[in-house]
Amino acid sequence: MNDQPSDIGSRLSADAEVSRRDALKSFSLVGIAAALDVNLPHLERALSGMALMAESREPKVESQQFVPKFFTRHEWRTVRMLVDYIIPRDERSGSATDAKVPEFMDWILADKEATENSKVSMKGGLAWLDREAQDRFSKTFVTATDADRRAILDDIAWPSKAPAGMSQGVAFFSRFRDMTASGFFSSAIGWKDVQYIGNVFHHWDGCPPAALDKLGVSYDLMKIKAGL
């Protein structure tokens, strides 16, 4: 399946002035661990493993269809659709499904050290989406129209603006968005997206003059303040 919701990722960022990917890539190791409710050793092993998995997660023609270990068939369809609403394919890079984010999620949640809270939260959140779509449109989330799906997501994407009674959906979507971002930016596609060049020497000429002017500072001023 290759669902291609086009632009909701940018509209779902917390700040409209910040680009979709720039907002999503602002994660620390501890922050991701808290968002996913996993312990740090588990997450560190996962991130180390991803370095080895990155090449296999590059877009390619697969010899056989991926069979998830954690998600049911229906949940898998929902996850694949939802991650591409968060990070769609655009002129800059591939989408979350191109980066194998659903496979990353299934791998994390199927791991023996994944917490029960993480598993229940994920399955409960996906069920919430279907129940909300059923109540509103008499359809599941994946069978609803694009406009109907966006209406639900618009209600849970911004916690401070969410309508009353949406707290469960808001909590689920916040965690799901964090997990999508951590999967995307740990993939080869994500590394290229942020122009990560690895552990190589990089010559830095200091802050560009235009940036210094915008901040109203200069190296001479900083030396004076530092007593140099």
mmCIF file of C-alpha atoms in Angstrom:
data_model
loop_
_atom_site.group_PDB
_atom_site.id
_atom_site.type_symbol
_atom_site.label_atom_id
_atom_site.label_comp_id
_atom_site.label_asym_id
_atom_site.label_seq_id
_atom_site.Cartn_x
_atom_site.Cartn_y
_atom_site.Cartn_z
ATOM 1 C CA MET A 1 0.000 0.000 0.000
ATOM 2 C CA ASN A 2 1.335 3.402 -0.868
ATOM 3 C CA ASP A 3 -0.903 6.058 0.695
ATOM 4 C CA GLN A 4 0.337 9.536 -0.083
ATOM 5 C CA PRO A 5 -1.263 12.213 2.129
ATOM 6 C CA SER A 6 0.628 15.231 0.908
ATOM 7 C CA ASP A 7 1.088 18.018 3.383
ATOM 8 C CA ILE A 8 -0.487 17.488 6.779
ATOM 9 C CA GLY A 9 2.933 16.881 8.352
ATOM 10 C CA SER A 10 3.786 20.551 7.999
ATOM 11 C CA ARG A 11 0.400 21.630 9.331
ATOM 12 C CA LEU A 12 0.734 19.302 12.297
ATOM 13 C CA SER A 13 3.997 20.799 13.574
ATOM 14 C CA ALA A 14 3.736 22.590 16.902
ATOM 15 C CA ASP A 15 4.823 25.903 15.408
ATOM 16 C CA ALA A 16 3.710 26.948 11.943
ATOM 17 C CA GLU A 17 6.901 28.987 11.540
ATOM 18 C CA VAL A 18 9.075 25.908 12.028
ATOM 19 C CA SER A 19 9.350 23.404 9.195
ATOM 20 C CA ARG A 20 7.878 19.957 9.679
ATOM 21 C CA ARG A 21 11.140 18.065 9.728
ATOM 22 C CA ASP A 22 13.098 20.718 11.623
ATOM 23 C CA ALA A 23 10.499 20.559 14.399
ATOM 24 C CA LEU A 24 10.413 16.766 14.485
ATOM 25 C CA LYS A 25 14.181 16.236 14.499
ATOM 26 C CA SER A 26 14.653 18.183 17.767
ATOM 27 C CA PHE A 27 15.010 15.139 20.013
ATOM 28 C CA SER A 28 17.455 14.061 22.689
ATOM 29 C CA LEU A 29 18.083 10.462 23.721
ATOM 30 C CA VAL A 30 16.334 10.993 27.046
ATOM 31 C CA GLY A 31 13.444 12.773 25.399
ATOM 32 C CA ILE A 32 12.848 9.898 22.998
ATOM 33 C CA ALA A 33 13.080 7.379 25.818
ATOM 34 C CA ALA A 34 10.478 9.294 27.795
ATOM 35 C CA ALA A 35 8.200 9.607 24.793
ATOM 36 C CA LEU A 36 8.365 5.885 24.017
ATOM 37 C CA ASP A 37 8.344 4.790 27.659
ATOM 38 C CA VAL A 38 11.411 2.584 27.228
ATOM 39 C CA ASN A 39 14.501 2.368 29.401
ATOM 40 C CA LEU A 40 17.682 3.976 28.142
ATOM 41 C CA PRO A 41 19.726 0.756 27.736
ATOM 42 C CA HIS A 42 16.945 -0.657 25.552
ATOM 43 C CA LEU A 43 16.810 2.511 23.460
ATOM 44 C CA GLU A 44 20.596 2.710 23.159
ATOM 45 C CA ARG A 45 20.735 -0.856 21.857
ATOM 46 C CA ALA A 46 17.927 -0.043 19.448
ATOM 47 C CA LEU A 47 19.693 3.029 18.109
ATOM 48 C CA SER A 48 22.949 1.104 17.760
ATOM 49 C CA GLY A 49 21.144 -1.607 15.878
ATOM 50 C CA MET A 50 19.602 0.956 13.578
ATOM 51 C CA ALA A 51 23.044 1.923 12.312
ATOM 52 C CA LEU A 52 23.347 -1.634 11.006
ATOM 53 C CA MET A 53 19.760 -1.691 9.775
ATOM 54 C CA ALA A 54 19.889 1.625 7.929
ATOM 55 C CA GLU A 55 21.097 0.177 4.659
ATOM 56 C CA SER A 56 18.387 -2.465 4.678
ATOM 57 C CA ARG A 57 15.833 0.255 5.366
ATOM 58 C CA GLU A 58 16.723 2.115 2.175
ATOM 59 C CA PRO A 59 13.874 2.100 -0.375
ATOM 60 C CA LYS A 60 14.165 -1.025 -2.523
ATOM 61 C CA VAL A 61 12.073 -3.660 -4.207
ATOM 62 C CA GLU A 62 11.491 -6.266 -1.517
ATOM 63 C CA SER A 63 11.477 -9.957 -2.315
ATOM 64 C CA GLN A 64 8.624 -10.557 0.117
ATOM 65 C CA GLN A 65 6.140 -8.473 2.013
ATOM 66 C CA PHE A 66 7.068 -7.506 5.559
ATOM 67 C CA VAL A 67 5.060 -9.396 8.185
ATOM 68 C CA PRO A 68 4.715 -7.412 11.440
ATOM 69 C CA LYS A 69 5.215 -9.209 14.729
ATOM 70 C CA PHE A 70 3.466 -6.684 16.975
ATOM 71 C CA PHE A 71 0.764 -5.071 14.852
ATOM 72 C CA THR A 72 -2.284 -6.866 13.513
ATOM 73 C CA ARG A 73 -2.989 -6.642 9.789
ATOM 74 C CA HIS A 74 -5.529 -3.863 10.300
ATOM 75 C CA GLU A 75 -3.280 -1.957 12.726
ATOM 76 C CA TRP A 76 -0.454 -2.229 10.195
ATOM 77 C CA ARG A 77 -2.537 -0.486 7.525
ATOM 78 C CA THR A 78 -3.419 2.282 9.993
ATOM 79 C CA VAL A 79 0.183 2.767 11.113
ATOM 80 C CA ARG A 80 1.455 2.980 7.537
ATOM 81 C CA MET A 81 -1.145 5.572 6.685
ATOM 82 C CA LEU A 82 -0.665 7.623 9.852
ATOM 83 C CA VAL A 83 3.141 7.911 9.662
ATOM 84 C CA ASP A 84 2.851 9.369 6.162
ATOM 85 C CA TYR A 85 0.458 12.030 7.406
ATOM 86 C CA ILE A 86 3.200 13.041 9.826
ATOM 87 C CA ILE A 87 6.149 12.826 7.419
ATOM 88 C CA PRO A 88 4.904 12.662 3.810
ATOM 89 C CA ARG A 89 7.060 12.301 0.733
ATOM 90 C CA ASP A 90 8.038 15.675 -0.717
ATOM 91 C CA GLU A 91 10.651 17.319 -2.924
ATOM 92 C CA ARG A 92 13.171 17.106 -0.087
ATOM 93 C CA SER A 93 13.059 13.414 0.762
ATOM 94 C CA GLY A 94 11.018 10.259 0.959
ATOM 95 C CA SER A 95 8.168 9.637 3.356
ATOM 96 C CA ALA A 96 8.082 7.832 6.687
ATOM 97 C CA THR A 97 7.033 4.602 4.981
ATOM 98 C CA ASP A 98 9.882 5.039 2.476
ATOM 99 C CA ALA A 99 12.208 5.180 5.496
ATOM 100 C CA LYS A 100 10.663 1.973 6.901
ATOM 101 C CA VAL A 101 9.322 3.737 9.987
ATOM 102 C CA PRO A 102 6.458 1.250 10.456
ATOM 103 C CA GLU A 103 9.004 -1.592 10.444
ATOM 104 C CA PHE A 104 11.030 0.349 13.039
ATOM 105 C CA MET A 105 7.952 0.715 15.257
ATOM 106 C CA ASP A 106 7.084 -2.957 14.980
ATOM 107 C CA TRP A 107 10.676 -3.903 15.822
ATOM 108 C CA ILE A 108 10.725 -1.675 18.911
ATOM 109 C CA LEU A 109 7.337 -2.811 20.216
ATOM 110 C CA ALA A 110 7.878 -6.504 19.514
ATOM 111 C CA ASP A 111 11.142 -6.467 21.472
ATOM 112 C CA LYS A 112 11.059 -8.449 24.716
ATOM 113 C CA GLU A 113 12.133 -5.362 26.664
ATOM 114 C CA ALA A 114 9.365 -3.103 25.365
ATOM 115 C CA THR A 115 7.178 -2.096 28.291
ATOM 116 C CA GLU A 116 3.604 -3.242 28.606
ATOM 117 C CA ASN A 117 2.556 0.395 28.873
ATOM 118 C CA SER A 118 4.085 1.124 25.457
ATOM 119 C CA LYS A 119 2.260 -1.789 23.878
ATOM 120 C CA VAL A 120 -1.100 -1.008 25.452
ATOM 121 C CA SER A 121 -0.776 2.691 24.640
ATOM 122 C CA MET A 122 -0.078 1.979 20.976
ATOM 123 C CA LYS A 123 -2.877 -0.519 20.475
ATOM 124 C CA GLY A 124 -5.278 1.571 22.534
ATOM 125 C CA GLY A 125 -4.458 4.695 20.524
ATOM 126 C CA LEU A 126 -5.004 2.957 17.190
ATOM 127 C CA ALA A 127 -8.315 1.633 18.487
ATOM 128 C CA TRP A 128 -9.233 5.166 19.592
ATOM 129 C CA LEU A 129 -8.669 6.426 16.045
ATOM 130 C CA ASP A 130 -11.016 3.797 14.651
ATOM 131 C CA ARG A 131 -13.653 4.475 17.285
ATOM 132 C CA GLU A 132 -13.496 8.213 16.602
ATOM 133 C CA ALA A 133 -13.801 7.652 12.860
ATOM 134 C CA GLN A 134 -16.674 5.235 13.439
ATOM 135 C CA ASP A 135 -18.529 7.699 15.697
ATOM 136 C CA ARG A 136 -18.073 10.577 13.260
ATOM 137 C CA PHE A 137 -18.197 8.957 9.846
ATOM 138 C CA SER A 138 -19.323 5.328 10.349
ATOM 139 C CA LYS A 139 -16.000 4.132 8.929
ATOM 140 C CA THR A 140 -12.615 3.011 10.212
ATOM 141 C CA PHE A 141 -9.748 5.484 10.036
ATOM 142 C CA VAL A 142 -8.228 3.870 6.936
ATOM 143 C CA THR A 143 -11.540 3.629 5.086
ATOM 144 C CA ALA A 144 -12.565 7.205 5.873
ATOM 145 C CA THR A 145 -11.918 9.938 3.324
ATOM 146 C CA ASP A 146 -8.745 11.994 3.423
ATOM 147 C CA ALA A 147 -10.730 15.035 4.579
ATOM 148 C CA ASP A 148 -12.343 13.029 7.390
ATOM 149 C CA ARG A 149 -8.985 11.704 8.590
ATOM 150 C CA ARG A 150 -7.526 15.195 8.596
ATOM 151 C CA ALA A 151 -10.479 16.466 10.620
ATOM 152 C CA ILE A 152 -9.683 13.941 13.350
ATOM 153 C CA LEU A 153 -5.947 14.657 13.254
ATOM 154 C CA ASP A 154 -6.517 18.409 13.370
ATOM 155 C CA ASP A 155 -8.372 17.889 16.659
ATOM 156 C CA ILE A 156 -5.523 16.003 18.334
ATOM 157 C CA ALA A 157 -2.361 17.472 16.781
ATOM 158 C CA TRP A 158 -2.185 20.580 18.993
ATOM 159 C CA PRO A 159 -2.730 19.734 22.688
ATOM 160 C CA SER A 160 -3.460 23.348 23.682
ATOM 161 C CA LYS A 161 -6.170 23.633 21.011
ATOM 162 C CA ALA A 162 -7.757 20.203 21.329
ATOM 163 C CA PRO A 163 -11.520 20.095 21.933
ATOM 164 C CA ALA A 164 -12.812 18.757 25.231
ATOM 165 C CA GLY A 165 -12.862 14.984 25.493
ATOM 166 C CA MET A 166 -9.873 14.472 23.191
ATOM 167 C CA SER A 167 -7.207 13.898 25.845
ATOM 168 C CA GLN A 168 -6.720 10.221 24.983
ATOM 169 C CA GLY A 169 -6.318 10.975 21.303
ATOM 170 C CA VAL A 170 -3.954 13.860 22.025
ATOM 171 C CA ALA A 171 -1.737 11.715 24.266
ATOM 172 C CA PHE A 172 -1.624 8.923 21.691
ATOM 173 C CA PHE A 173 -0.847 11.183 18.758
ATOM 174 C CA SER A 174 1.936 13.002 20.632
ATOM 175 C CA ARG A 175 3.652 9.698 21.422
ATOM 176 C CA PHE A 176 3.060 8.350 17.927
ATOM 177 C CA ARG A 177 4.484 11.498 16.324
ATOM 178 C CA ASP A 178 7.598 11.263 18.513
ATOM 179 C CA MET A 179 8.089 7.635 17.588
ATOM 180 C CA THR A 180 7.613 8.411 13.897
ATOM 181 C CA ALA A 181 10.253 11.133 14.064
ATOM 182 C CA SER A 182 12.758 8.978 15.948
ATOM 183 C CA GLY A 183 12.320 6.206 13.382
ATOM 184 C CA PHE A 184 12.611 8.538 10.404
ATOM 185 C CA PHE A 185 15.682 10.437 11.609
ATOM 186 C CA SER A 186 17.515 7.241 12.539
ATOM 187 C CA SER A 187 17.120 5.894 8.995
ATOM 188 C CA ALA A 188 19.417 6.475 6.030
ATOM 189 C CA ILE A 189 16.767 8.720 4.464
ATOM 190 C CA GLY A 190 16.559 10.753 7.676
ATOM 191 C CA TRP A 191 20.329 11.096 7.942
ATOM 192 C CA LYS A 192 20.458 12.460 4.409
ATOM 193 C CA ASP A 193 17.512 14.739 5.147
ATOM 194 C CA VAL A 194 19.451 16.498 7.941
ATOM 195 C CA GLN A 195 22.671 16.297 5.879
ATOM 196 C CA TYR A 196 24.456 14.207 8.497
ATOM 197 C CA ILE A 197 27.951 13.426 7.208
ATOM 198 C CA GLY A 198 29.193 11.159 9.968
ATOM 199 C CA ASN A 199 32.313 11.310 12.118
ATOM 200 C CA VAL A 200 34.499 13.269 9.720
ATOM 201 C CA PHE A 201 36.589 16.422 10.089
ATOM 202 C CA HIS A 202 34.653 19.581 9.342
ATOM 203 C CA HIS A 203 36.242 23.014 9.183
ATOM 204 C CA TRP A 204 34.126 25.734 10.826
ATOM 205 C CA ASP A 205 34.753 29.404 10.102
ATOM 206 C CA GLY A 206 32.566 30.655 12.907
ATOM 207 C CA CYS A 207 29.094 32.151 12.946
ATOM 208 C CA PRO A 208 28.245 33.783 9.580
ATOM 209 C CA PRO A 209 28.257 37.623 9.584
ATOM 210 C CA ALA A 210 24.583 37.741 8.596
ATOM 211 C CA ALA A 211 23.649 35.675 11.647
ATOM 212 C CA LEU A 212 25.800 37.837 13.939
ATOM 213 C CA ASP A 213 24.133 40.972 12.573
ATOM 214 C CA LYS A 214 20.693 39.502 13.156
ATOM 215 C CA LEU A 215 21.594 38.698 16.759
ATOM 216 C CA GLY A 216 23.198 42.099 17.255
ATOM 217 C CA VAL A 217 26.495 40.675 18.425
ATOM 218 C CA SER A 218 30.071 40.480 17.187
ATOM 219 C CA TYR A 219 33.196 38.603 18.120
ATOM 220 C CA ASP A 220 34.842 41.845 19.249
ATOM 221 C CA LEU A 221 31.883 42.613 21.523
ATOM 222 C CA MET A 222 32.003 39.154 23.060
ATOM 223 C CA LYS A 223 35.745 39.492 23.681
ATOM 224 C CA ILE A 224 35.152 42.792 25.493
ATOM 225 C CA LYS A 225 32.425 41.244 27.656
ATOM 226 C CA ALA A 226 34.688 38.296 28.418
ATOM 227 C CA GLY A 227 37.531 40.639 29.391
ATOM 228 C CA LEU A 228 39.812 39.384 26.668
#
